[in-house]
XYZ file of C-alpha atoms in Angstrom:
562
model
C 99.664 87.799 185.699
C 100.855 86.368 188.996
C 104.496 86.708 189.913
C 107.066 83.965 189.508
C 109.960 83.262 191.830
C 112.503 86.025 191.728
C 110.076 88.670 190.432
C 109.076 91.698 192.472
C 105.701 93.406 192.320
C 103.692 95.775 194.454
C 102.039 93.674 197.143
C 98.581 95.207 196.870
C 98.397 94.823 193.073
C 99.630 91.244 193.222
C 97.132 90.336 195.936
C 94.281 91.948 194.024
C 95.149 90.080 190.820
C 95.458 86.816 192.693
C 92.190 87.320 194.579
C 90.270 87.947 191.353
C 91.901 84.958 189.665
C 91.147 82.550 192.488
C 87.597 83.828 192.946
C 86.916 83.377 189.230
C 88.223 79.818 188.970
C 87.825 78.436 192.492
C 84.607 80.183 193.521
C 83.978 82.237 196.634
C 86.184 79.938 198.681
C 89.033 80.665 196.303
C 89.277 84.276 197.406
C 89.201 83.135 201.040
C 92.297 81.043 200.337
C 94.265 84.229 199.844
C 93.223 85.611 203.200
C 94.370 82.439 204.928
C 97.834 82.488 203.389
C 100.803 83.751 205.333
C 102.635 86.601 203.643
C 105.784 84.463 203.687
C 104.037 81.810 201.602
C 102.754 84.364 199.109
C 106.253 85.777 198.718
C 107.548 82.375 197.657
C 105.982 82.956 194.261
C 105.760 80.169 191.692
C 108.165 77.391 190.755
C 109.391 77.110 187.152
C 107.598 75.093 184.506
C 106.390 74.990 180.916
C 103.169 75.459 179.012
C 102.955 72.289 176.933
C 100.999 71.971 173.605
C 98.681 71.429 171.862
C 99.568 73.601 168.862
C 96.896 76.241 169.349
C 98.386 78.927 167.080
C 98.711 76.701 163.988
C 95.341 75.127 164.669
C 93.712 78.546 164.760
C 95.434 79.526 161.484
C 93.842 76.509 159.834
C 90.490 77.367 161.401
C 90.768 80.921 160.110
C 91.346 79.817 156.530
C 94.981 78.811 155.948
C 95.140 77.627 152.312
C 98.068 76.022 150.530
C 98.926 75.496 146.889
C 100.710 72.264 145.970
C 101.663 71.052 142.458
C 99.419 68.147 141.477
C 102.294 66.345 139.775
C 104.174 66.212 143.090
C 101.391 64.552 145.064
C 102.671 61.335 146.597
C 100.451 58.354 145.837
C 99.376 56.124 148.718
C 96.511 53.784 149.428
C 95.353 55.368 152.675
C 95.932 58.612 154.571
C 94.968 58.738 158.240
C 94.302 62.264 159.507
C 94.932 62.422 163.257
C 97.272 60.496 165.519
C 95.178 60.122 168.656
C 93.955 56.730 169.853
C 91.461 56.435 166.985
C 94.088 57.162 164.334
C 96.595 54.788 165.918
C 93.925 52.087 166.182
C 93.109 52.516 162.488
C 96.787 52.279 161.577
C 97.126 49.155 163.726
C 94.210 47.469 161.942
C 95.590 48.247 158.472
C 98.987 46.938 159.541
C 97.416 43.735 160.881
C 95.886 43.087 157.459
C 99.153 43.603 155.636
C 98.369 47.108 154.348
C 101.645 49.026 154.584
C 101.018 51.693 151.945
C 99.523 54.289 154.251
C 100.610 57.396 156.133
C 99.335 58.803 159.430
C 99.499 62.601 159.736
C 99.478 64.202 163.196
C 99.639 67.921 163.935
C 101.418 67.549 167.274
C 105.068 66.512 167.701
C 103.830 63.460 169.637
C 101.079 60.948 168.914
C 98.339 60.085 171.370
C 96.027 63.101 171.608
C 94.581 63.425 175.096
C 96.263 60.131 176.041
C 99.723 61.659 175.690
C 102.215 61.411 178.528
C 105.402 63.085 179.723
C 108.525 62.079 181.615
C 110.172 63.569 184.694
C 113.204 62.570 186.742
C 110.807 60.974 189.216
C 108.262 59.162 187.084
C 106.368 59.248 183.791
C 103.029 61.078 184.008
C 99.791 61.586 182.031
C 98.719 64.704 180.190
C 95.117 63.574 180.050
C 93.467 60.155 180.180
C 95.020 58.064 182.924
C 93.172 54.742 183.103
C 91.019 52.250 181.181
C 88.595 49.818 182.829
C 89.637 46.261 181.985
C 87.842 45.044 178.842
C 85.692 41.916 178.858
C 85.639 38.964 176.466
C 82.864 40.797 174.580
C 85.440 43.278 173.208
C 88.059 40.853 171.789
C 90.041 43.433 169.795
C 90.685 45.496 172.926
C 91.453 42.371 174.942
C 94.088 41.496 172.334
C 95.665 44.964 172.622
C 95.889 44.748 176.403
C 97.260 41.229 176.167
C 100.057 42.483 173.908
C 100.988 45.023 176.582
C 101.188 42.213 179.136
C 98.318 43.349 181.326
C 96.600 40.003 181.893
C 97.417 36.906 183.891
C 94.800 34.434 182.706
C 91.009 34.430 182.672
C 88.312 34.073 185.318
C 85.484 31.532 185.590
C 83.369 33.218 182.888
C 86.251 33.807 180.485
C 86.997 37.463 181.180
C 90.686 38.410 181.390
C 92.207 38.904 184.836
C 94.354 42.015 185.308
C 97.739 41.472 186.945
C 98.009 43.284 190.271
C 100.816 45.597 189.121
C 98.558 47.125 186.471
C 95.569 47.784 188.734
C 95.027 51.054 190.554
C 97.002 50.884 193.749
C 94.947 50.687 196.936
C 93.493 52.751 198.401
C 91.956 53.979 195.155
C 89.985 57.022 196.276
C 89.612 59.565 199.045
C 87.698 62.797 199.555
C 88.739 66.043 201.319
C 86.044 67.863 203.266
C 86.473 70.654 205.828
C 90.028 69.847 206.814
C 89.865 66.050 206.810
C 90.417 63.317 204.203
C 87.820 60.508 204.084
C 87.876 57.140 202.331
C 85.926 56.853 199.072
C 84.202 59.517 196.994
C 80.809 59.542 198.699
C 80.792 61.744 201.792
C 79.336 59.229 204.260
C 80.649 61.007 207.363
C 77.845 63.096 208.831
C 75.274 61.815 206.348
C 71.671 61.762 207.570
C 69.318 58.781 207.584
C 67.638 60.256 204.504
C 71.008 60.664 202.733
C 71.675 56.953 203.243
C 68.172 55.989 202.113
C 68.526 57.999 198.932
C 71.900 56.427 198.178
C 70.400 52.957 198.641
C 67.500 53.846 196.365
C 69.842 55.321 193.746
C 71.904 52.126 193.678
C 68.695 50.136 193.238
C 67.814 52.298 190.211
C 71.252 51.602 188.732
C 70.829 47.867 189.381
C 67.555 47.982 187.478
C 69.340 49.381 184.448
C 72.191 46.881 184.772
C 69.635 44.045 184.656
C 67.551 45.570 181.840
C 67.588 43.862 178.423
C 65.757 44.786 175.239
C 63.853 42.435 172.950
C 67.089 41.351 171.279
C 68.823 40.643 174.575
C 71.020 43.758 174.445
C 72.051 45.645 177.557
C 70.845 49.211 177.966
C 74.457 50.399 178.276
C 77.506 48.618 176.924
C 81.140 49.116 175.947
C 81.462 50.077 173.167
C 78.303 52.168 172.973
C 77.425 50.545 169.642
C 76.876 47.218 171.433
C 74.151 48.682 173.655
C 70.440 49.009 173.044
C 68.723 51.601 170.884
C 65.318 50.787 172.374
C 63.061 53.856 172.738
C 63.029 53.382 176.520
C 66.794 53.813 176.583
C 66.863 56.592 174.012
C 64.312 58.594 176.025
C 66.940 59.115 178.741
C 68.863 61.319 176.321
C 66.003 63.812 176.149
C 66.517 65.130 179.693
C 69.425 66.164 181.885
C 70.782 64.051 184.721
C 69.586 66.753 187.111
C 66.042 66.423 185.770
C 66.199 62.634 186.079
C 67.194 62.983 189.738
C 64.491 65.578 190.338
C 61.795 63.355 188.851
C 62.689 60.608 191.337
C 62.980 62.823 194.382
C 66.748 62.562 194.732
C 67.513 65.797 196.548
C 70.276 64.677 198.935
C 73.115 67.222 198.499
C 75.695 64.487 199.076
C 74.198 62.175 196.471
C 73.848 64.980 193.949
C 77.452 66.078 194.536
C 78.606 62.472 193.997
C 76.710 62.191 190.699
C 77.784 65.673 189.641
C 81.413 64.709 190.238
C 80.958 61.661 187.990
C 79.624 63.894 185.197
C 82.487 66.366 185.573
C 85.036 63.552 185.715
C 83.995 61.660 182.578
C 82.286 64.369 180.518
C 83.452 67.775 181.705
C 79.822 68.722 182.386
C 77.651 69.466 185.414
C 74.480 67.608 186.358
C 72.368 70.295 184.728
C 74.288 69.954 181.441
C 74.680 66.183 181.100
C 72.306 63.874 179.252
C 70.630 61.464 181.705
C 71.625 58.666 179.312
C 75.301 59.552 179.810
C 74.877 60.015 183.558
C 73.423 56.526 183.992
C 75.889 55.034 181.501
C 78.702 56.031 183.860
C 77.349 53.732 186.584
C 76.021 50.812 184.550
C 78.011 50.155 181.375
C 80.898 48.272 182.990
C 78.979 46.154 185.493
C 78.190 42.764 183.910
C 75.288 41.860 186.194
C 73.549 42.976 189.344
C 75.736 42.349 192.369
C 78.932 42.014 190.351
C 81.856 44.355 190.808
C 82.738 46.881 188.138
C 85.702 45.986 185.981
C 89.008 46.995 187.627
C 90.889 50.046 186.390
C 94.058 49.383 184.401
C 96.614 52.145 184.814
C 100.265 53.081 184.753
C 102.052 56.140 186.174
C 101.969 57.668 182.678
C 98.299 56.742 182.302
C 97.133 55.781 178.832
C 100.464 56.968 177.472
C 101.649 53.364 177.925
C 99.063 52.222 175.368
C 99.982 55.110 173.058
C 103.618 54.037 173.039
C 102.659 50.465 172.200
C 100.314 51.458 169.378
C 102.754 53.982 167.948
C 105.728 51.619 168.033
C 103.946 49.217 165.702
C 103.341 51.805 162.961
C 106.111 54.322 163.631
C 107.513 54.169 160.091
C 104.151 55.216 158.624
C 103.639 58.181 160.986
C 104.504 61.772 160.154
C 104.377 63.892 163.310
C 104.274 67.678 163.365
C 102.316 67.523 160.106
C 99.337 69.879 159.955
C 96.691 68.859 157.434
C 95.117 71.928 155.849
C 92.858 70.459 153.176
C 91.168 67.148 152.328
C 89.645 67.150 148.838
C 87.707 64.230 147.342
C 87.814 64.378 143.551
C 87.578 62.412 140.332
C 90.792 61.981 138.342
C 90.544 60.179 134.991
C 87.341 58.498 136.080
C 88.785 57.299 139.376
C 87.755 58.516 142.819
C 90.701 59.787 144.871
C 91.220 62.039 147.888
C 93.961 64.673 147.916
C 95.420 65.659 151.284
C 97.546 68.787 151.621
C 99.417 70.131 154.614
C 102.459 71.766 156.108
C 105.147 70.515 158.474
C 104.869 72.674 161.563
C 108.584 73.030 162.280
C 110.095 73.449 158.802
C 107.008 74.980 157.120
C 107.628 72.532 154.263
C 104.511 71.710 152.257
C 103.410 68.153 151.559
C 100.678 66.489 149.547
C 99.259 62.975 149.122
C 96.806 61.410 146.696
C 95.035 58.540 148.414
C 92.451 55.975 147.454
C 90.845 56.388 150.872
C 91.164 58.723 153.871
C 90.429 57.897 157.483
C 89.466 61.121 159.236
C 90.445 60.278 162.825
C 90.415 63.884 164.033
C 87.552 65.454 166.019
C 84.453 66.067 163.928
C 84.563 69.850 164.423
C 87.737 69.963 162.307
C 85.970 68.471 159.302
C 84.335 71.819 158.503
C 87.781 73.427 158.195
C 89.678 70.618 156.449
C 87.277 68.843 154.072
C 86.792 71.167 151.137
C 83.178 70.189 150.477
C 82.309 70.719 154.139
C 84.106 74.053 154.156
C 82.054 75.285 151.225
C 78.771 73.865 152.524
C 79.054 72.734 156.149
C 76.621 69.906 156.990
C 74.336 70.796 159.852
C 75.327 67.733 161.866
C 78.923 68.979 162.194
C 77.793 72.069 164.095
C 76.060 69.961 166.764
C 79.304 68.519 168.150
C 80.285 70.271 171.391
C 83.636 69.864 173.166
C 84.802 70.576 176.694
C 87.872 72.551 177.779
C 90.306 71.244 180.410
C 93.485 72.305 182.146
C 95.939 69.685 183.413
C 98.917 70.476 185.634
C 101.724 68.129 186.617
C 103.329 69.175 189.901
C 106.787 67.957 190.902
C 107.089 68.052 194.696
C 110.054 67.681 197.010
C 108.012 65.381 199.236
C 104.725 63.505 199.354
C 101.875 65.830 200.458
C 101.041 65.521 204.150
C 97.422 64.796 205.048
C 94.980 64.767 207.951
C 92.676 61.771 208.104
C 92.582 58.999 205.514
C 96.011 58.399 203.884
C 97.107 59.167 200.336
C 95.171 57.375 197.586
C 95.490 57.064 193.827
C 92.600 59.501 193.224
C 92.341 62.472 195.599
C 89.263 64.710 195.291
C 88.336 68.012 196.956
C 84.633 68.188 197.859
C 84.469 71.981 197.838
C 86.387 72.601 194.616
C 85.331 72.900 190.951
C 88.436 70.910 190.046
C 88.651 67.115 190.049
C 91.540 67.127 192.493
C 94.585 65.069 191.569
C 95.926 61.638 190.747
C 98.965 60.681 192.836
C 101.048 59.642 189.847
C 104.227 58.624 191.680
C 102.109 56.754 194.262
C 100.935 54.401 191.486
C 104.566 53.493 190.903
C 104.985 52.630 194.577
C 107.032 55.666 195.615
C 105.991 56.261 199.231
C 108.894 58.447 200.342
C 110.891 61.350 198.978
C 110.025 63.424 195.885
C 106.576 62.988 194.372
C 104.603 63.912 191.278
C 100.852 64.569 191.186
C 98.548 65.321 188.234
C 95.839 67.967 188.738
C 92.690 68.164 186.579
C 90.372 71.118 186.098
C 87.357 70.905 183.709
C 85.769 74.193 182.642
C 82.032 73.497 182.788
C 80.643 76.712 181.319
C 77.224 76.524 179.652
C 78.837 77.968 176.514
C 81.751 75.746 175.351
C 83.269 78.646 173.429
C 83.345 80.794 176.565
C 85.027 77.907 178.388
C 87.774 77.714 175.751
C 88.300 81.451 175.919
C 88.632 81.301 179.703
C 91.054 78.395 179.405
C 93.316 80.022 176.829
C 93.330 83.514 178.321
C 95.394 82.185 181.230
C 99.048 81.325 180.803
C 101.209 78.771 182.591
C 101.783 80.958 185.628
C 98.105 81.608 186.236
C 97.074 77.961 185.900
C 99.934 77.008 188.210
C 98.641 79.552 190.726
C 95.143 78.056 190.546
C 96.440 74.510 191.044
C 98.677 75.427 193.985
C 96.015 77.513 195.708
C 93.339 74.861 195.222
C 95.525 72.044 196.524
C 96.854 74.277 199.278
C 93.542 74.043 201.109
C 94.219 70.315 201.673
C 98.020 70.341 201.796
C 99.590 73.148 203.804
C 103.043 73.926 202.478
C 102.515 72.495 198.995
C 103.730 75.762 197.470
C 107.013 75.439 199.353
C 107.259 71.805 198.283
C 106.540 72.492 194.611
C 109.713 72.277 192.517
C 108.043 72.516 189.148
C 104.538 73.004 187.686
C 103.953 72.177 184.018
C 100.578 72.893 182.392
C 98.612 71.563 179.424
C 95.553 73.388 178.080
C 93.057 71.262 176.127
C 90.655 73.548 174.246
C 88.683 70.674 172.688
C 89.476 67.925 175.169
C 86.421 65.716 174.827
C 82.992 65.442 173.251
C 80.176 66.566 175.548
C 77.061 64.346 175.845
C 74.581 67.177 176.326
C 70.870 66.265 176.159
C 69.700 65.190 172.726
C 73.148 64.547 171.278
C 73.856 60.873 171.987
C 70.648 59.673 170.321
C 70.158 62.586 167.973
C 70.936 62.335 164.268
C 74.238 64.217 164.305
C 76.621 61.461 165.383
C 74.896 58.863 163.178
C 75.213 61.125 160.130
C 78.808 61.984 161.001
C 79.732 58.283 161.059
C 78.785 57.786 157.404
C 81.615 57.810 154.802
C 81.750 60.794 152.480
C 83.284 60.429 148.992
C 86.188 58.226 150.052
C 86.562 59.812 153.519
C 85.803 57.478 156.438
C 85.283 58.892 159.919
C 86.614 57.375 163.134
C 86.906 59.224 166.449
C 85.574 58.842 169.988
C 83.237 61.798 169.466
C 81.154 59.576 167.170
C 80.032 57.695 170.303
C 79.011 60.855 172.135
C 81.341 60.064 175.039
C 85.123 60.412 175.137
C 86.520 57.089 176.305
C 89.606 55.150 175.221
C 87.399 52.199 174.298
C 85.248 54.335 172.000
C 88.248 55.865 170.230
C 89.755 52.404 169.718
C 86.427 51.052 168.464
C 85.781 53.827 165.936
C 89.349 53.873 164.642
C 89.183 50.114 164.101
C 85.715 50.367 162.536
C 86.834 53.044 160.070
C 89.810 50.888 159.101
C 87.478 47.935 158.507
C 85.398 50.113 156.168
C 88.530 51.032 154.228
C 89.730 47.441 154.095
C 86.362 46.379 152.695
C 86.543 49.121 150.058
C 90.098 48.178 149.041
C 89.223 44.495 148.869
C 86.201 45.315 146.753
C 88.448 47.122 144.275
C 90.866 44.203 144.123
C 88.051 41.660 143.773
C 86.565 43.606 140.859
C 89.925 43.551 139.069
C 90.256 39.806 139.578
């Protein structure tokens, strides 16, 4: 473990530990960072901070077989139980509420709703703990347009009827910059020093993306759309899922290191995967899904300092009275009682250890699919094969409170700040989005663990504590911002063991996600992982879809009585 401020350790042991840590998580250049540090800077140690959820210990107890006994006579009757309070669960609750269904309860393990869209609050500004933007929806996704309109994001519509995002909710300009060998450059493609062939390959790559933007199947559907369900399932499109993005580039002679880095960054950013691990379908989706036609600009990013936490707060406020936070579900059991199909849901309140139980007509399982094998009794006894095919990435997120805005050489501070020679994604200048250009600042650092084995990635993530992740973040950012360690007043860390579904080759158009979307004995599934990509839009879509299934089932019961 690295030392914190005020602690004293033998210098050689501390340096050795730090060198190994940085080399392991920042590559060969990470160890070099240590050599370039002044001893005075190393002696500063680490600022204070916290290791913030999620509730790993209780989650692992459930995984390892935590079983509860609850008297059947004390089960509380309700129409619907929603398991999971991320965006999908909140979207499902919203849809039930819109249709006048109030007899439901949403159960969330964590003390806060929102999942990876959660946010925090500092004395300077609110900040994200995960997802930090959503591209503006189009008129083709009316339910999401309505949600954003409720939050006050829009200021009218454009010539084709798509909503226009108010300037205050767009990413502040400049949006992006890239750090390379001591200098910051505008944008995320390293154009400085690029060869004639680099530029030719970039032009040809953009032409390939334009071809897919223009492509339509026999039914007029786009190859890639938001949500994924609105896109084409044509065999030509599905074939892209059979190979990696690296193979797709190889087949077309794209060997420019700068182009491949740029595409690799996109895969790491949205999927937590490298080029060699990402389905070519997902890699191309990143560039094409949100561009309406060739030559048109991509939809603008909608963001707040707290990221998607703003949307979480809005969704949660509408169904607060039906939400039970800090409630760990341990068992979901479909059964027949007196000739009627019901679903029993048992659990424990994390803080008080008080048991609870519900008997529902329907359950919306809005948690990640991998949890179904531990929570649904039938799946626990005989796990369906499709459940085992869902793979999730591990991420670390650190929020750094600084005494001043980081100083830079070259292009000025942007909203998104990326380090070319780092395995991390760099940082979002959170306080910059709020318009704070002077004085204390807050930045949000993202590090995806892209191991070939997702389990090994989770183990690497969780074996490090707050101090070690803080050390990695400060050392990594220190290469671009001299003195950031001295400026750091606080470093808080979140570890996401199952942060997002991974679109590895064969998964998006394989059978697993289609099978997982089908209801099972009164349990309806709704989560972003059912799309194969972890986006706010997909979570909102699947939560709403699952709620529609439940509404149809409830209406069918009522109609039969009438």
